[in-house]
XYZ file of C-alpha atoms in Angstrom:
375
model
C -15.837 8.305 -20.736
C -19.273 9.349 -18.817
C -19.298 11.473 -15.468
C -22.028 10.297 -12.818
C -23.019 12.507 -9.789
C -22.672 10.483 -6.659
C -26.443 10.071 -5.408
C -26.633 6.585 -3.969
C -24.490 4.116 -1.932
C -23.044 2.201 -5.209
C -21.765 5.754 -6.334
C -20.351 6.665 -3.195
C -18.681 3.287 -2.747
C -17.058 3.819 -6.285
C -16.135 7.224 -4.926
C -14.173 6.107 -2.318
C -12.477 3.210 -4.301
C -10.772 5.274 -7.458
C -7.775 5.985 -4.781
C -7.133 2.157 -4.765
C -6.754 2.462 -8.662
C -3.946 5.499 -8.734
C -2.222 4.341 -5.976
C -2.016 0.419 -6.318
C 1.853 0.492 -7.055
C 3.010 3.422 -4.487
C 3.929 2.299 -1.146
C 3.549 5.660 0.420
C -0.086 5.983 0.284
C -2.123 4.975 2.607
C -5.948 4.891 2.545
C -7.893 7.545 4.880
C -10.750 6.331 6.978
C -13.904 5.996 4.508
C -16.059 7.362 7.483
C -13.862 10.604 7.602
C -14.062 11.228 3.991
C -18.115 10.314 3.917
C -18.449 12.642 6.801
C -17.123 15.497 4.551
C -20.293 14.920 2.429
C -22.937 14.121 4.846
C -25.054 17.507 6.109
C -25.462 15.784 9.550
C -21.934 15.300 10.177
C -20.426 18.718 8.591
C -21.565 21.811 9.757
C -20.360 23.716 6.368
C -23.586 22.624 5.043
C -25.484 24.963 7.038
C -23.878 27.981 5.053
C -22.922 26.314 1.673
C -23.908 23.264 -0.756
C -21.750 20.599 -1.971
C -21.531 17.832 -4.676
C -19.410 15.200 -6.467
C -18.912 12.944 -9.359
C -16.987 9.938 -10.527
C -15.812 9.625 -13.998
C -16.786 6.205 -15.674
C -14.466 4.350 -18.165
C -16.457 3.506 -21.263
C -14.844 0.167 -22.106
C -14.309 -1.311 -18.644
C -17.352 0.487 -16.703
C -15.112 1.176 -14.071
C -14.450 4.625 -11.994
C -11.085 6.134 -13.196
C -11.757 9.614 -11.673
C -13.397 11.492 -9.301
C -14.023 15.220 -7.693
C -16.103 17.218 -5.458
C -17.353 21.041 -5.852
C -18.489 22.914 -3.171
C -19.578 26.959 -2.025
C -18.775 28.183 1.186
C -20.940 30.962 1.711
C -18.974 32.591 4.509
C -16.056 32.686 2.253
C -17.154 32.595 -1.486
C -17.902 36.452 -1.471
C -14.579 37.603 0.374
C -12.394 36.894 -2.456
C -12.004 39.484 -5.909
C -15.008 37.543 -7.421
C -17.464 34.744 -6.125
C -15.212 31.891 -5.586
C -15.927 28.539 -4.898
C -13.966 25.263 -4.243
C -13.046 21.995 -5.575
C -11.427 18.878 -4.326
C -10.768 15.141 -3.458
C -9.577 15.054 -7.094
C -8.089 11.618 -8.197
C -7.812 10.596 -11.771
C -5.602 7.960 -13.790
C -2.806 9.715 -16.144
C -5.045 10.593 -18.583
C -5.166 14.836 -19.363
C -8.657 14.072 -21.086
C -10.228 12.470 -17.892
C -8.803 15.214 -15.801
C -10.078 18.186 -17.597
C -13.438 16.490 -17.871
C -13.679 16.423 -14.477
C -12.543 19.970 -13.975
C -15.046 20.786 -16.310
C -17.917 19.449 -14.518
C -16.750 21.246 -11.220
C -16.064 24.384 -13.172
C -19.813 24.050 -14.998
C -21.385 23.100 -11.317
C -19.975 26.292 -9.975
C -20.928 28.496 -12.483
C -24.439 27.489 -12.525
C -24.406 28.643 -8.687
C -23.061 32.114 -9.231
C -19.359 31.271 -8.855
C -16.572 33.046 -11.048
C -13.603 31.349 -9.661
C -12.724 28.234 -7.800
C -9.727 27.442 -5.440
C -8.414 23.957 -5.331
C -7.560 21.386 -4.208
C -9.461 22.145 -1.111
C -11.874 20.738 1.495
C -15.503 21.475 2.193
C -14.144 22.054 5.908
C -11.464 23.460 7.857
C -8.004 24.049 6.260
C -6.141 21.491 8.622
C -7.409 18.382 6.579
C -7.258 17.758 2.614
C -6.259 20.991 1.724
C -3.611 21.789 -1.126
C -1.639 19.711 -3.896
C 1.312 17.938 -2.810
C 4.108 19.503 -5.149
C 7.180 18.590 -3.323
C 8.133 16.001 -0.547
C 6.545 12.815 -1.868
C 7.034 10.886 1.429
C 4.564 9.139 3.785
C 1.979 11.312 4.351
C 0.545 12.310 7.964
C -3.254 11.933 8.314
C -5.399 14.318 7.122
C -2.558 15.772 4.580
C -3.282 15.673 0.892
C -1.166 12.891 -0.993
C -1.293 12.722 -4.631
C 1.065 11.368 -7.685
C 3.382 14.337 -9.055
C 1.640 14.237 -12.441
C -1.733 16.308 -10.597
C 0.425 19.598 -10.951
C 0.565 19.300 -14.656
C -3.102 18.546 -15.074
C -4.031 21.697 -12.796
C -1.674 23.926 -14.377
C -2.041 23.325 -18.086
C -6.159 23.352 -17.358
C -5.346 26.986 -16.358
C -5.239 27.105 -12.477
C -2.673 29.493 -11.105
C -0.689 29.405 -7.799
C -2.746 31.529 -5.046
C -0.263 30.226 -2.669
C 2.210 27.867 -1.296
C 1.795 25.665 1.962
C 5.245 24.869 3.566
C 5.404 22.188 6.068
C 8.515 21.984 8.404
C 9.509 19.212 10.866
C 11.309 18.806 14.336
C 13.802 15.899 14.862
C 12.603 14.778 18.380
C 15.636 13.604 19.338
C 17.488 16.791 18.348
C 14.980 18.841 19.945
C 14.539 22.616 20.309
C 17.787 24.599 20.357
C 19.455 25.002 23.699
C 18.854 28.926 23.503
C 15.352 28.174 22.577
C 14.865 26.418 25.938
C 16.634 29.073 28.161
C 14.266 31.603 26.546
C 11.261 29.529 27.377
C 12.192 28.751 31.053
C 12.851 32.377 31.747
C 9.521 33.493 30.207
C 7.843 30.440 32.227
C 9.428 31.817 35.628
C 9.273 35.767 35.019
C 6.137 36.596 33.060
C 3.619 34.494 35.196
C 2.058 32.595 32.676
C 0.476 28.992 33.335
C 0.594 26.099 31.097
C -2.229 23.388 31.116
C -2.269 20.154 29.322
C -5.539 19.167 27.757
C -8.010 17.800 30.091
C -10.753 15.309 28.550
C -12.851 15.697 31.907
C -12.951 19.541 31.382
C -13.916 19.494 27.502
C -16.556 22.041 27.531
C -13.842 24.412 29.410
C -10.961 23.785 26.687
C -13.696 23.834 23.701
C -14.700 27.353 25.244
C -10.922 28.296 25.529
C -9.589 27.062 22.162
C -12.523 29.115 20.650
C -11.607 32.459 22.249
C -7.908 32.006 21.523
C -8.393 30.617 17.872
C -10.878 33.551 16.745
C -8.611 36.185 17.896
C -5.280 34.490 16.596
C -6.488 34.149 13.166
C -8.990 37.121 12.725
C -6.485 39.354 10.479
C -5.824 36.613 7.857
C -7.282 36.734 4.704
C -11.176 35.052 4.165
C -11.156 34.634 8.083
C -14.124 33.163 9.279
C -14.909 32.481 12.956
C -14.936 28.809 14.107
C -18.236 27.732 15.860
C -19.129 25.449 18.494
C -20.388 23.154 16.029
C -17.009 23.013 14.396
C -15.079 22.528 17.701
C -17.435 19.849 18.555
C -17.019 17.896 15.164
C -13.084 18.119 15.576
C -13.074 17.161 19.132
C -15.042 13.998 18.375
C -12.953 13.270 15.424
C -9.659 13.352 17.194
C -10.828 11.677 20.570
C -9.914 7.992 19.421
C -6.459 9.133 18.731
C -5.677 12.128 20.891
C -2.911 12.142 23.534
C -4.238 15.002 26.083
C -0.417 15.589 26.994
C 0.156 16.775 23.294
C -2.444 19.285 23.404
C -1.125 22.743 25.345
C -2.924 25.862 26.618
C -1.445 29.061 27.821
C -3.152 31.144 30.722
C -2.217 34.523 32.241
C -2.446 34.366 36.381
C -5.684 35.597 35.977
C -6.916 32.721 34.040
C -7.078 34.367 30.542
C -6.875 31.882 27.831
C -3.976 33.162 25.485
C -2.411 30.563 23.242
C -2.527 26.966 22.621
C -0.963 24.111 20.378
C -3.063 21.130 19.335
C -0.493 17.874 18.499
C -1.860 14.470 17.483
C -0.281 11.190 16.965
C -0.083 10.458 13.277
C -3.197 8.098 12.925
C -1.845 6.780 9.718
C 0.549 4.462 11.590
C -2.494 2.648 13.435
C -4.818 2.626 9.882
C -2.089 1.177 7.661
C -3.695 -2.176 6.443
C -7.316 -0.941 7.335
C -7.870 -0.004 3.424
C -10.445 2.864 5.003
C -12.889 0.378 6.719
C -13.676 0.926 10.261
C -16.235 -2.180 9.991
C -16.021 -4.842 13.151
C -12.867 -6.327 11.640
C -11.280 -3.088 10.940
C -12.188 -1.649 14.468
C -10.311 -4.648 15.878
C -7.261 -4.158 13.916
C -6.938 -0.322 14.666
C -7.788 -1.326 18.561
C -4.680 -4.441 18.235
C -2.344 -1.699 16.197
C -3.284 0.771 19.001
C -2.205 -1.531 21.491
C 0.728 -2.793 19.719
C 2.429 0.023 17.884
C 4.136 2.704 19.425
C 3.800 6.184 17.453
C 7.151 7.644 15.831
C 5.571 10.735 14.242
C 2.962 13.666 15.271
C 1.587 16.367 13.637
C 0.732 19.763 14.918
C -2.456 20.299 13.686
C -3.175 24.095 14.907
C -1.862 26.526 17.110
C -2.442 29.966 17.924
C -1.890 33.188 20.170
C -4.187 35.922 20.639
C -2.678 39.195 19.235
C -1.922 41.112 22.585
C 0.393 38.088 23.973
C 2.168 37.370 20.748
C 6.145 37.734 20.796
C 6.133 36.757 24.419
C 7.621 33.066 24.053
C 4.652 31.650 24.660
C 4.551 29.186 21.778
C 8.464 28.062 23.088
C 7.095 27.685 26.572
C 4.272 24.916 24.847
C 6.905 23.451 22.689
C 9.449 22.858 25.673
C 6.535 21.417 27.847
C 6.090 18.870 24.887
C 9.608 18.148 24.782
C 9.771 17.475 28.239
C 6.891 15.008 28.102
C 7.664 13.164 24.637
C 11.631 12.803 25.210
C 11.446 10.308 27.826
C 8.744 8.095 26.165
C 11.442 7.191 23.505
C 9.264 6.463 20.760
C 8.579 9.619 19.031
C 11.046 10.286 16.535
C 9.545 13.333 14.384
C 7.164 16.355 14.707
C 5.760 17.881 11.709
C 4.154 21.320 12.096
C 1.164 22.451 11.021
C 1.563 23.847 6.998
C 2.061 27.513 6.912
C 1.355 29.695 3.821
C 3.943 31.498 2.202
C 2.452 34.962 3.294
C 2.787 34.020 6.657
C 6.405 35.281 7.345
C 5.853 35.359 11.420
C 4.766 31.851 11.839
C 7.740 30.467 9.097
C 9.883 32.190 11.408
C 8.747 30.795 14.552
C 9.150 27.482 13.026
C 12.759 28.102 12.150
C 13.306 29.693 15.804
C 12.331 26.407 17.354
C 14.682 24.376 15.199
C 12.069 22.981 12.692
C 13.501 22.160 8.881
C 11.810 22.125 5.507
C 9.699 18.857 5.068
C 7.089 19.305 2.129
C 5.314 21.751 -0.015
C 1.517 21.756 -0.690
C -0.057 24.367 -3.334
C -3.766 26.102 -3.216
C -4.810 26.925 -6.996
C -6.823 29.630 -8.043
C -8.847 29.311 -11.405
C -10.790 32.116 -12.754
C -13.357 31.491 -15.120
C-alpha cells in the first residue's frame, strides 16, 4: 500500500471515487454531490482557508493499483488553540475493512498535523461548519440526510482501536409530521404569539441581505457561550445561502422578531436533498443537472431536516422555538407529502436543547460521535 497526496485532477477523482468501493453493496448510501465535497478543498470556495490549511490523501493498493482509502487533515487556526493542547482535525475518512489500511491513513493525518504544530486531532470532522460532514455514525444506520456522515459500522472499531477517545456524542432526534407537536405545546405557542407581541416571518429570497444580517446577529449571540465558539462571518453565510439556494423552500425557514423589529430567533429547515440526487452518483454534469431538475419536478419530498436553529440569550425560555415550529407545522401538514423532520444534531453536553427537542415531541433517531486523539 502507498499513500499519495491529492494534488491533481486524477488523484482528486480517485478521492471522490473511494466511497463507491466501500458502499457498493449498501442500499442506504447515497453519493454526495462531488461539487460539494470538492468545494471543501477549494480555497476559492471555502472561506476556512483564510484562517486555516488543509490537505488530503488516497491509499493505493499495490496489487490492483486502485484507491482503497482516503483521509483529509486540516487546521482551523480560530479553534486549534482553544483546546487543552493545539488541536487539528481529520475527516472524509473512507477505507476498506482492513485495519492496517485504516491505521496507515490515520498515521498520515497525524504526521501532517504534528509537522504543523498540532498535538491532538478531532475527527471525523469537517473543514467547515459543524452542520455538514461531522462525526462518525455509531447508531441508526438508516438512509442519511444530506450532509450527515454515513459510514460502515466497522469504522467505530478503527477509530477506537487506534486510540481515539469520545469527546462528545451527537444526538439526532426526529418528529413524525403526521403526529405533529403535542397539543399542549401548540396551546403554549399560540398564547406566546398572542400575548408577547413577537412577529414571525418566513425567509424572503428577495431580501436576502437583510435575512443574512439577521441570521448573523442571532447566531453569534445564541452560540457565544458554547465551547470553542467562533463568530460566523459574512463570507460563511454567503457560502451557505449559495449552497442551499437550489433546494430551499423559503417557507421552511423562519425568523422571530420583537415588535420593534429586533431579530431574536430563527430555525432553518431544508428538504432532504438526498431524495433528489439519488442515482446521480455525485455528478452534476449536464446529464446530472437534467436528472436533478426532473427529480425536482416529479419527486415530492418525504423528509426534511432542521439544519440549524438559535435564540438570543435574552429571549430564551419564552416559547419562540415552539411558535416557529407551529408555523412550520401549519405550512407543512396541508402539503401532505412530508412525513419526517429530523432535527439538527445536538451534543450530549447541551441539555437545554435536548430538552427542547423532547418538548416539541421529537424522538431519538441516530447518534454520531466526535472523537479526540491526543498524540
